[in-house]
Each structure stands twice: as C-alpha cells, then as structure tokens.
Amino acid sequence: MFRWLAVSLLLIATGQVNALELNSRFTQGDIIIGTAIPGTQLVLDGKPVRVSPDGAFVFGFDRDAPTAAQLQITYPDGRRETRNLTIQTRRYDVQRIDGLPPKKVTPPKKVLERIGRESKQVAQARTQDFTTPYFLSGFRWPVQGRISGVYGSQRILNGEPRRPHYGVDVAAPVGTPVRAPADGVVTLTHPNMYFSGGTLILDHGHGLSSSFLHLQKIHAKEGQAVKQGDVIATVGATGRVTGAHLDWRMNWFKERVDPDRVGTSNALKCSFSSVKGCGRTDRITLRIINT
C-alpha cells in the first residue's frame, strides 16, 4: 500500500482573519501539492505557479534550494499577501574516489556532442506545462524492489565533483514491468541515451514530470496519455550502469525534486541504513486561511 506523502498547501476562504498554520518545515527536494480557492494566483520567488480552474497547484524545491522562499498570494477579490517559507537543508551522502583512469571520469570528446544534444531533448521535455492536473491521481512507486540509491548523493572522482544523483534507484531484474506512478502524458521516449540508456519522460501537469532511466523496452509512445498503473516500459541495464535497476527522477520544470517525497511503501526499504533521507514517513501541511 502506497501512502500519499506530498507536502500540501491549502488556501481556504472561511472568515475575516488571515492565519497561517505550519505543522512542519519544508525540506530541500520537497514536492508541494495542494488546493487554492479557484481564481487565486500564486507566485513563488518570482515564478508564476499554475493554478487550475478547480484550484489545484504544484511546485517543488530543488536539492540545493535556499533556506528561504517567498510565496505571493493574490486572492480572487484582488487582495494580496506574502508568505515567507522556511526550507530545511538536508545532508547528502558524498563518496570520494581517487586514482581512476581519466576515461572513467570524463566522457570521450567524440561523444560530447551527442551528450549535449540528448541533454537538450530532456530539458525541452521537462519544460512542458500541461494545464490538466494529472498529479491529482496520487502517486505509487513505478516498480517494487530494493532501494539501491537515493536522491541527492554525490561522487567526487579524482577530486572533481560529479553531478549529484537526482533520482531514486530501485534494483529489479531486467524485464520487470515499469508502471506509471501517476496519470500523465508521455513527452519523450529514447531507446538509448549515452548516460541514461532507454529513457522515458512522463508529464503529470503543471510542470511536474517523472523520468525513467536505463529501460530495456519502452511500450508507451510520445504524446500518449497514460493512467496510474499502466505498464509503460520494462527495467533494463542500458546506458552507463553496473546492473539492472530503475532510476526514477522527478522535476518541477528545472527544479529537481525527490520522488521519495510523494510516496513510500512498507515493502520498500533502504538497502543500507546509512543512507540519509531514505524512507520518508512524515507529512507536512501548510494551511493559509483567508477571509
């Protein structure tokens, strides 16, 4: 059974006094999903946040988000309010490895052009802004298995910091079905990218997307609408990997958020207890009451 663990922000019209209830702090990597009064406008640190006609919205905080954010609220009657949000920092595992051959650290020049081209394809797919709030279907894990890698971890190779790991790795045999964690529309499929191998990106609306890496086979097609639980691909060991697993990543536009912040399962346990931030089990609620 998957538990809904998204951070929720609720704006409700109830009286004559503005009030703020904050039951817990926001954290780097959080995904905030909530409901506003229809007609409310939200702006987070200067970036407009899409609000659906029914009031649904989503936004997120990056791995290295600053400790403070500002949410500007314009209510349907035109009144405005600004809320300062505190974002708690996280500790991430950092692994240092020295003495590696240069070719193990820096890709060959002949593939740099390919890497750049593929990066642009991924970035374009993640800038989609579908108006339908598919994310309201809730989230489930796309595959079950041992958690072998977590969001935010980083390696320093020969003294050179590498890009952090922005996903959650789930070890599973090649051919294991990968299911859509939530409703959405497929915005990118690629059979074999240099780093990520078989790659699929699923847009959940309002800039929130899931990426699935190292796939063996991709069953869904670009532009296809899928429902939560639909088989969209199978687990593989493609791209730059050492074994079969699914790397599940999530973005809110360019912000790289933590998939573990939207759901967890008692059947999915971290494979090693030293991993920081693995197995989130709390829930955060921010309520702004407007009158």
mmCIF file of C-alpha atoms in Angstrom:
data_model
loop_
_atom_site.group_PDB
_atom_site.id
_atom_site.type_symbol
_atom_site.label_atom_id
_atom_site.label_comp_id
_atom_site.label_asym_id
_atom_site.label_seq_id
_atom_site.Cartn_x
_atom_site.Cartn_y
_atom_site.Cartn_z
ATOM 1 C CA MET A 1 0.000 0.000 0.000
ATOM 2 C CA PHE A 2 1.489 3.309 -1.080
ATOM 3 C CA ARG A 3 0.971 6.266 1.216
ATOM 4 C CA TRP A 4 0.404 9.788 -0.119
ATOM 5 C CA LEU A 5 3.224 11.857 1.296
ATOM 6 C CA ALA A 6 3.169 15.023 -0.783
ATOM 7 C CA VAL A 7 3.529 18.296 1.012
ATOM 8 C CA SER A 8 0.154 20.049 0.838
ATOM 9 C CA LEU A 9 -0.665 23.760 0.817
ATOM 10 C CA LEU A 10 -4.336 24.629 1.286
ATOM 11 C CA LEU A 11 -5.900 28.067 0.865
ATOM 12 C CA ILE A 12 -9.481 28.280 2.199
ATOM 13 C CA ALA A 13 -11.935 31.168 2.465
ATOM 14 C CA THR A 14 -13.584 30.981 5.871
ATOM 15 C CA GLY A 15 -13.938 34.296 7.722
ATOM 16 C CA GLN A 16 -12.428 37.696 8.365
ATOM 17 C CA VAL A 17 -8.927 36.897 9.645
ATOM 18 C CA ASN A 18 -5.806 35.784 7.820
ATOM 19 C CA ALA A 19 -3.952 32.990 9.617
ATOM 20 C CA LEU A 20 -1.094 30.634 8.926
ATOM 21 C CA GLU A 21 -0.741 27.097 10.269
ATOM 22 C CA LEU A 22 2.553 25.347 9.666
ATOM 23 C CA ASN A 23 2.721 21.834 11.100
ATOM 24 C CA SER A 24 6.235 21.141 9.865
ATOM 25 C CA ARG A 25 9.059 22.705 7.868
ATOM 26 C CA PHE A 26 9.594 22.370 4.164
ATOM 27 C CA THR A 27 12.710 20.492 3.089
ATOM 28 C CA GLN A 28 15.023 20.562 0.091
ATOM 29 C CA GLY A 29 13.634 18.222 -2.561
ATOM 30 C CA ASP A 30 10.033 18.571 -1.379
ATOM 31 C CA ILE A 31 7.091 18.416 -3.776
ATOM 32 C CA ILE A 32 4.206 20.635 -2.700
ATOM 33 C CA ILE A 33 0.761 19.650 -3.972
ATOM 34 C CA GLY A 34 -2.367 21.424 -2.822
ATOM 35 C CA THR A 35 -5.579 23.307 -3.493
ATOM 36 C CA ALA A 36 -6.307 27.028 -3.546
ATOM 37 C CA ILE A 37 -9.533 28.980 -3.800
ATOM 38 C CA PRO A 38 -10.438 28.970 -7.522
ATOM 39 C CA GLY A 39 -9.202 32.225 -9.017
ATOM 40 C CA THR A 40 -6.246 32.555 -6.636
ATOM 41 C CA GLN A 41 -2.897 33.469 -8.197
ATOM 42 C CA LEU A 42 0.398 32.186 -6.758
ATOM 43 C CA VAL A 43 3.962 33.320 -7.427
ATOM 44 C CA LEU A 44 6.936 31.509 -5.876
ATOM 45 C CA ASP A 45 10.172 33.517 -5.820
ATOM 46 C CA GLY A 46 9.084 35.432 -8.912
ATOM 47 C CA LYS A 47 7.904 32.358 -10.831
ATOM 48 C CA PRO A 48 4.157 32.040 -11.504
ATOM 49 C CA VAL A 49 2.625 28.822 -10.182
ATOM 50 C CA ARG A 50 -0.176 27.476 -12.360
ATOM 51 C CA VAL A 51 -3.484 27.100 -10.508
ATOM 52 C CA SER A 52 -6.183 25.009 -12.209
ATOM 53 C CA PRO A 53 -9.791 26.235 -12.519
ATOM 54 C CA ASP A 54 -10.593 23.994 -9.539
ATOM 55 C CA GLY A 55 -7.694 25.449 -7.535
ATOM 56 C CA ALA A 56 -5.153 22.593 -7.830
ATOM 57 C CA PHE A 57 -1.466 23.501 -7.962
ATOM 58 C CA VAL A 58 2.007 22.048 -7.504
ATOM 59 C CA PHE A 59 5.531 23.354 -7.017
ATOM 60 C CA GLY A 60 8.800 21.988 -5.691
ATOM 61 C CA PHE A 61 12.155 22.784 -4.122
ATOM 62 C CA ASP A 62 15.462 21.718 -5.664
ATOM 63 C CA ARG A 63 18.140 19.596 -3.983
ATOM 64 C CA ASP A 64 20.127 22.726 -3.136
ATOM 65 C CA ALA A 65 17.237 25.158 -2.697
ATOM 66 C CA PRO A 66 17.945 28.211 -0.500
ATOM 67 C CA THR A 67 16.683 28.077 3.073
ATOM 68 C CA ALA A 68 14.028 30.723 2.427
ATOM 69 C CA ALA A 69 11.368 31.149 -0.252
ATOM 70 C CA GLN A 70 8.671 33.748 -0.772
ATOM 71 C CA LEU A 71 5.136 32.845 -1.815
ATOM 72 C CA GLN A 72 2.999 35.709 -3.107
ATOM 73 C CA ILE A 73 -0.759 35.147 -2.985
ATOM 74 C CA THR A 74 -3.366 37.173 -4.859
ATOM 75 C CA TYR A 75 -6.869 36.230 -3.744
ATOM 76 C CA PRO A 76 -9.875 36.279 -6.098
ATOM 77 C CA ASP A 77 -11.056 39.589 -4.602
ATOM 78 C CA GLY A 78 -7.731 41.225 -5.506
ATOM 79 C CA ARG A 79 -6.175 41.288 -2.044
ATOM 80 C CA ARG A 80 -2.523 40.307 -1.857
ATOM 81 C CA GLU A 81 -0.442 38.595 0.778
ATOM 82 C CA THR A 82 3.165 37.413 1.006
ATOM 83 C CA ARG A 83 4.251 34.370 2.990
ATOM 84 C CA ASN A 84 7.861 33.554 3.834
ATOM 85 C CA LEU A 85 8.561 29.818 3.726
ATOM 86 C CA THR A 86 11.446 28.195 5.599
ATOM 87 C CA ILE A 87 13.214 25.333 3.823
ATOM 88 C CA GLN A 88 15.226 22.884 5.878
ATOM 89 C CA THR A 89 18.565 21.729 4.457
ATOM 90 C CA ARG A 90 19.380 18.044 4.029
ATOM 91 C CA ARG A 91 22.582 16.086 4.432
ATOM 92 C CA TYR A 92 23.582 14.030 1.415
ATOM 93 C CA ASP A 93 25.991 11.133 1.110
ATOM 94 C CA VAL A 94 29.242 12.134 -0.625
ATOM 95 C CA GLN A 95 31.669 9.459 -1.841
ATOM 96 C CA ARG A 96 35.268 10.264 -2.824
ATOM 97 C CA ILE A 97 37.123 8.025 -5.264
ATOM 98 C CA ASP A 98 40.677 8.814 -6.378
ATOM 99 C CA GLY A 99 43.141 7.178 -8.739
ATOM 100 C CA LEU A 100 40.680 6.461 -11.538
ATOM 101 C CA PRO A 101 41.808 6.463 -15.199
ATOM 102 C CA PRO A 102 40.813 9.787 -16.856
ATOM 103 C CA LYS A 103 38.472 7.996 -19.283
ATOM 104 C CA LYS A 104 36.424 6.841 -16.298
ATOM 105 C CA VAL A 105 35.889 10.450 -15.201
ATOM 106 C CA THR A 106 35.460 12.441 -18.425
ATOM 107 C CA PRO A 107 33.483 11.154 -21.447
ATOM 108 C CA PRO A 108 35.415 10.886 -24.732
ATOM 109 C CA LYS A 109 35.329 14.028 -26.877
ATOM 110 C CA LYS A 110 33.639 12.144 -29.695
ATOM 111 C CA VAL A 111 30.503 11.650 -27.589
ATOM 112 C CA LEU A 112 30.290 15.138 -26.037
ATOM 113 C CA GLU A 113 28.211 16.421 -28.962
ATOM 114 C CA ARG A 114 25.816 13.518 -28.538
ATOM 115 C CA ILE A 115 25.541 14.161 -24.802
ATOM 116 C CA GLY A 116 24.769 17.836 -25.419
ATOM 117 C CA ARG A 117 22.100 17.008 -27.988
ATOM 118 C CA GLU A 118 20.417 14.494 -25.691
ATOM 119 C CA SER A 119 20.527 16.913 -22.749
ATOM 120 C CA LYS A 120 18.626 19.484 -24.819
ATOM 121 C CA GLN A 121 15.965 16.894 -25.670
ATOM 122 C CA VAL A 122 15.471 16.079 -21.994
ATOM 123 C CA ALA A 123 15.395 19.746 -20.969
ATOM 124 C CA GLN A 124 12.769 20.519 -23.603
ATOM 125 C CA ALA A 125 10.566 17.640 -22.448
ATOM 126 C CA ARG A 126 10.738 18.902 -18.864
ATOM 127 C CA THR A 127 9.624 22.434 -19.768
ATOM 128 C CA GLN A 128 6.128 21.273 -20.773
ATOM 129 C CA ASP A 129 3.274 22.946 -18.890
ATOM 130 C CA PHE A 130 0.144 20.877 -19.421
ATOM 131 C CA THR A 131 -2.896 22.551 -17.902
ATOM 132 C CA THR A 132 -4.504 19.305 -16.709
ATOM 133 C CA PRO A 133 -3.511 18.466 -13.087
ATOM 134 C CA TYR A 134 -2.777 14.789 -13.729
ATOM 135 C CA PHE A 135 -0.819 14.710 -10.458
ATOM 136 C CA LEU A 136 -4.095 14.677 -8.519
ATOM 137 C CA SER A 137 -4.338 10.946 -9.262
ATOM 138 C CA GLY A 138 -1.814 10.462 -6.459
ATOM 139 C CA PHE A 139 1.465 8.576 -6.755
ATOM 140 C CA ARG A 140 2.644 4.988 -6.418
ATOM 141 C CA TRP A 141 6.088 3.519 -6.928
ATOM 142 C CA PRO A 142 6.647 2.534 -10.586
ATOM 143 C CA VAL A 143 8.374 -0.715 -9.605
ATOM 144 C CA GLN A 144 8.972 -2.689 -6.429
ATOM 145 C CA GLY A 145 12.404 -3.793 -5.301
ATOM 146 C CA ARG A 146 15.409 -2.958 -3.170
ATOM 147 C CA ILE A 147 16.278 0.743 -2.920
ATOM 148 C CA SER A 148 19.899 0.826 -4.076
ATOM 149 C CA GLY A 149 20.438 4.558 -4.479
ATOM 150 C CA VAL A 150 18.824 7.715 -3.151
ATOM 151 C CA TYR A 151 18.242 11.292 -4.197
ATOM 152 C CA GLY A 152 20.989 13.816 -3.578
ATOM 153 C CA SER A 153 24.006 11.534 -3.222
ATOM 154 C CA GLN A 154 27.189 12.623 -4.989
ATOM 155 C CA ARG A 155 30.591 11.289 -6.015
ATOM 156 C CA ILE A 156 33.882 13.170 -6.220
ATOM 157 C CA LEU A 157 36.096 11.440 -8.783
ATOM 158 C CA ASN A 158 39.801 12.283 -8.807
ATOM 159 C CA GLY A 159 38.963 15.448 -6.879
ATOM 160 C CA GLU A 160 36.314 16.543 -9.406
ATOM 161 C CA PRO A 161 32.737 16.790 -8.069
ATOM 162 C CA ARG A 162 30.298 14.986 -10.335
ATOM 163 C CA ARG A 163 26.671 15.870 -10.843
ATOM 164 C CA PRO A 164 24.557 14.703 -7.873
ATOM 165 C CA HIS A 165 22.219 11.749 -8.258
ATOM 166 C CA TYR A 166 18.757 13.245 -8.645
ATOM 167 C CA GLY A 167 16.733 10.044 -8.589
ATOM 168 C CA VAL A 168 15.811 7.012 -6.556
ATOM 169 C CA ASP A 169 17.276 3.713 -7.776
ATOM 170 C CA VAL A 170 15.182 0.564 -7.402
ATOM 171 C CA ALA A 171 17.026 -2.688 -8.124
ATOM 172 C CA ALA A 172 14.911 -5.141 -10.134
ATOM 173 C CA PRO A 173 15.512 -7.862 -12.749
ATOM 174 C CA VAL A 174 15.722 -6.949 -16.419
ATOM 175 C CA GLY A 175 12.251 -7.104 -17.934
ATOM 176 C CA THR A 176 10.359 -6.143 -14.766
ATOM 177 C CA PRO A 177 7.318 -4.023 -15.750
ATOM 178 C CA VAL A 178 7.585 -0.295 -15.039
ATOM 179 C CA ARG A 179 4.188 1.231 -14.281
ATOM 180 C CA ALA A 180 3.103 4.854 -14.455
ATOM 181 C CA PRO A 181 3.308 6.259 -10.897
ATOM 182 C CA ALA A 182 0.515 8.720 -11.697
ATOM 183 C CA ASP A 183 -1.614 9.837 -14.623
ATOM 184 C CA GLY A 184 0.161 11.830 -17.311
ATOM 185 C CA VAL A 185 1.235 12.329 -20.911
ATOM 186 C CA VAL A 186 4.448 10.899 -22.379
ATOM 187 C CA THR A 187 6.646 13.755 -23.629
ATOM 188 C CA LEU A 188 9.854 11.886 -24.513
ATOM 189 C CA THR A 189 10.965 8.374 -25.398
ATOM 190 C CA HIS A 190 14.512 7.466 -26.420
ATOM 191 C CA PRO A 191 15.845 3.919 -26.865
ATOM 192 C CA ASN A 192 19.445 4.537 -25.826
ATOM 193 C CA MET A 193 20.823 7.814 -24.490
ATOM 194 C CA TYR A 194 24.530 7.897 -23.646
ATOM 195 C CA PHE A 195 24.186 8.167 -19.877
ATOM 196 C CA SER A 196 20.598 7.099 -19.189
ATOM 197 C CA GLY A 197 20.077 4.420 -21.853
ATOM 198 C CA GLY A 198 16.403 3.763 -22.548
ATOM 199 C CA THR A 199 14.647 6.907 -21.327
ATOM 200 C CA LEU A 200 11.002 7.924 -20.908
ATOM 201 C CA ILE A 201 9.597 11.181 -19.511
ATOM 202 C CA LEU A 202 6.004 11.375 -18.275
ATOM 203 C CA ASP A 203 4.414 14.773 -17.656
ATOM 204 C CA HIS A 204 1.966 14.971 -14.727
ATOM 205 C CA GLY A 205 0.768 18.503 -15.492
ATOM 206 C CA HIS A 206 1.690 21.995 -14.279
ATOM 207 C CA GLY A 207 5.397 21.360 -14.903
ATOM 208 C CA LEU A 208 5.690 18.232 -12.735
ATOM 209 C CA SER A 209 7.271 15.281 -14.544
ATOM 210 C CA SER A 210 8.747 11.839 -13.933
ATOM 211 C CA SER A 211 11.781 10.455 -15.760
ATOM 212 C CA PHE A 212 12.546 6.736 -16.026
ATOM 213 C CA LEU A 213 16.104 5.762 -16.946
ATOM 214 C CA HIS A 214 18.074 2.658 -18.032
ATOM 215 C CA LEU A 215 14.986 0.997 -19.531
ATOM 216 C CA GLN A 216 15.139 -2.186 -21.580
ATOM 217 C CA LYS A 217 11.956 -1.729 -23.601
ATOM 218 C CA ILE A 218 9.642 1.254 -23.914
ATOM 219 C CA HIS A 219 5.984 0.438 -24.513
ATOM 220 C CA ALA A 220 4.386 3.901 -24.335
ATOM 221 C CA LYS A 221 4.646 6.369 -27.202
ATOM 222 C CA GLU A 222 5.284 10.112 -27.224
ATOM 223 C CA GLY A 223 2.020 12.013 -26.892
ATOM 224 C CA GLN A 224 0.238 9.038 -25.313
ATOM 225 C CA ALA A 225 -1.932 9.675 -22.254
ATOM 226 C CA VAL A 226 -1.496 7.017 -19.574
ATOM 227 C CA LYS A 227 -3.222 6.201 -16.312
ATOM 228 C CA GLN A 228 -1.644 5.352 -12.990
ATOM 229 C CA GLY A 229 -0.597 1.691 -13.039
ATOM 230 C CA ASP A 230 -0.316 1.356 -16.823
ATOM 231 C CA VAL A 231 2.789 -0.546 -17.960
ATOM 232 C CA ILE A 232 4.930 1.994 -19.810
ATOM 233 C CA ALA A 233 8.294 0.184 -20.032
ATOM 234 C CA THR A 234 10.482 -2.553 -18.546
ATOM 235 C CA VAL A 235 13.529 -2.375 -16.287
ATOM 236 C CA GLY A 236 16.883 -2.653 -18.026
ATOM 237 C CA ALA A 237 20.614 -2.118 -17.621
ATOM 238 C CA THR A 238 21.140 0.307 -20.505
ATOM 239 C CA GLY A 239 23.322 3.393 -20.517
ATOM 240 C CA ARG A 240 26.133 3.896 -18.012
ATOM 241 C CA VAL A 241 25.162 1.443 -15.267
ATOM 242 C CA THR A 242 26.664 -1.528 -13.448
ATOM 243 C CA GLY A 243 23.468 -3.537 -13.003
ATOM 244 C CA ALA A 244 19.759 -3.743 -13.719
ATOM 245 C CA HIS A 245 17.648 -1.128 -11.939
ATOM 246 C CA LEU A 246 15.147 1.669 -12.478
ATOM 247 C CA ASP A 247 16.302 5.238 -11.869
ATOM 248 C CA TRP A 248 13.131 7.258 -11.149
ATOM 249 C CA ARG A 249 13.505 11.034 -11.182
ATOM 250 C CA MET A 250 11.066 13.905 -10.802
ATOM 251 C CA ASN A 251 11.179 17.552 -11.837
ATOM 252 C CA TRP A 252 9.102 20.654 -11.346
ATOM 253 C CA PHE A 253 10.273 22.397 -14.513
ATOM 254 C CA LYS A 254 14.039 22.832 -13.862
ATOM 255 C CA GLU A 255 13.802 22.088 -10.150
ATOM 256 C CA ARG A 256 14.977 18.535 -9.442
ATOM 257 C CA VAL A 257 12.742 17.166 -6.698
ATOM 258 C CA ASP A 258 12.802 13.934 -4.698
ATOM 259 C CA PRO A 259 10.428 11.122 -5.814
ATOM 260 C CA ASP A 260 10.567 9.712 -2.289
ATOM 261 C CA ARG A 261 8.649 12.814 -1.136
ATOM 262 C CA VAL A 262 5.437 11.693 -2.836
ATOM 263 C CA GLY A 263 5.136 8.131 -1.645
ATOM 264 C CA THR A 264 6.635 5.244 0.244
ATOM 265 C CA SER A 265 5.771 1.637 0.959
ATOM 266 C CA ASN A 266 6.415 -0.694 3.846
ATOM 267 C CA ALA A 267 7.554 -3.210 1.231
ATOM 268 C CA LEU A 268 10.286 -0.860 0.035
ATOM 269 C CA LYS A 269 13.131 -0.472 2.497
ATOM 270 C CA CYS A 270 16.523 1.172 2.085
ATOM 271 C CA SER A 271 19.207 -1.380 1.398
ATOM 272 C CA PHE A 272 21.579 0.252 3.850
ATOM 273 C CA SER A 273 20.691 2.228 6.960
ATOM 274 C CA SER A 274 23.455 4.802 6.498
ATOM 275 C CA VAL A 275 21.610 6.454 3.625
ATOM 276 C CA LYS A 276 20.357 9.836 4.783
ATOM 277 C CA GLY A 277 16.876 10.882 3.744
ATOM 278 C CA CYS A 278 15.748 7.397 2.755
ATOM 279 C CA GLY A 279 12.249 6.185 3.610
ATOM 280 C CA ARG A 280 10.384 9.408 4.367
ATOM 281 C CA THR A 281 7.338 8.676 6.540
ATOM 282 C CA ASP A 282 6.137 12.091 7.729
ATOM 283 C CA ARG A 283 3.654 14.510 6.266
ATOM 284 C CA ILE A 284 3.877 18.283 6.078
ATOM 285 C CA THR A 285 0.868 20.577 5.983
ATOM 286 C CA LEU A 286 0.807 24.322 5.439
ATOM 287 C CA ARG A 287 -2.590 25.970 5.683
ATOM 288 C CA ILE A 288 -3.284 29.580 4.809
ATOM 289 C CA ILE A 289 -6.764 30.647 5.872
ATOM 290 C CA ASN A 290 -8.095 33.687 4.058
ATOM 291 C CA THR A 291 -11.288 35.615 4.743
#
